[in-house]
Amino acid sequence: MIHYTPLSESDIYPIDEVAYTNRKCVTYEGKTVFVEKNTNGEYQLVQLLSTDPQDYLNEKFNPGTIIP
């Protein structure tokens, strides 16, 4: 069976439910992003959800960026 989706494989078949309890979908700088709360209590950008290719070239939306 072939499954076409814009989601990543880990979103469809999660490794562990506990790993996703700290993950949220939020709006940052007007863009929808997935963030994850790290051990310091800060939110780290995990994934950008956008249809504009220019958004992916913006360094503010690089995976691993700490969201203030």
Short mmCIF file of C-alpha atoms in Angstrom, two decimals:
data_model
loop_
_atom_site.label_atom_id
_atom_site.label_comp_id
_atom_site.label_asym_id
_atom_site.label_seq_id
_atom_site.Cartn_x
_atom_site.Cartn_y
_atom_site.Cartn_z
CA MET A 1 0.00 0.00 0.00
CA ILE A 2 1.27 3.49 -0.86
CA HIS A 3 0.36 6.36 1.43
CA TYR A 4 0.86 9.88 0.06
CA THR A 5 1.02 12.57 2.74
CA PRO A 6 2.95 15.76 3.58
CA LEU A 7 3.58 14.37 7.07
CA SER A 8 6.84 12.71 8.02
CA GLU A 9 7.03 9.00 8.74
CA SER A 10 7.50 9.65 12.46
CA ASP A 11 4.22 11.63 12.56
CA ILE A 12 2.28 8.71 11.10
CA TYR A 13 4.10 5.88 12.89
CA PRO A 14 5.40 7.35 16.14
CA ILE A 15 8.25 5.56 17.86
CA ASP A 16 7.00 6.25 21.37
CA GLU A 17 3.98 8.19 22.61
CA VAL A 18 6.00 9.74 25.44
CA ALA A 19 8.34 11.35 22.89
CA TYR A 20 5.43 13.39 21.52
CA THR A 21 3.92 14.66 24.75
CA ASN A 22 6.15 17.75 24.69
CA ARG A 23 5.43 18.56 21.02
CA LYS A 24 2.98 21.34 20.09
CA CYS A 25 1.76 23.02 16.92
CA VAL A 26 2.01 26.81 17.37
CA THR A 27 2.14 29.99 15.32
CA TYR A 28 5.51 31.77 15.38
CA GLU A 29 6.20 34.93 13.34
CA GLY A 30 2.94 34.28 11.47
CA LYS A 31 3.96 30.75 10.40
CA THR A 32 2.73 27.39 11.68
CA VAL A 33 5.51 25.36 13.30
CA PHE A 34 5.94 22.30 15.49
CA VAL A 35 7.92 22.97 18.64
CA GLU A 36 9.16 20.67 21.35
CA LYS A 37 9.81 21.58 24.97
CA ASN A 38 13.37 20.65 25.94
CA THR A 39 14.79 19.88 29.38
CA ASN A 40 15.56 23.57 30.06
CA GLY A 41 11.90 24.49 29.59
CA GLU A 42 12.63 26.29 26.31
CA TYR A 43 10.78 25.56 23.08
CA GLN A 44 12.85 24.31 20.16
CA LEU A 45 11.60 24.42 16.58
CA VAL A 46 11.16 20.93 15.15
CA GLN A 47 9.32 21.47 11.85
CA LEU A 48 8.01 24.32 9.72
CA LEU A 49 4.67 23.85 7.95
CA SER A 50 4.45 26.24 5.00
CA THR A 51 3.63 26.28 1.31
CA ASP A 52 5.95 29.23 0.63
CA PRO A 53 9.44 28.06 -0.42
CA GLN A 54 10.96 31.36 0.79
CA ASP A 55 10.00 30.48 4.38
CA TYR A 56 12.38 27.51 4.31
CA LEU A 57 15.28 29.82 3.39
CA ASN A 58 14.64 32.04 6.43
CA GLU A 59 17.13 31.20 9.20
CA LYS A 60 14.50 31.92 11.90
CA PHE A 61 12.74 28.69 10.92
CA ASN A 62 15.72 26.33 10.91
CA PRO A 63 15.12 23.11 12.87
CA GLY A 64 16.71 23.36 16.29
CA THR A 65 16.14 27.10 16.66
CA ILE A 66 15.14 28.12 20.18
CA ILE A 67 11.84 30.03 20.17
CA PRO A 68 11.89 33.01 22.57
#
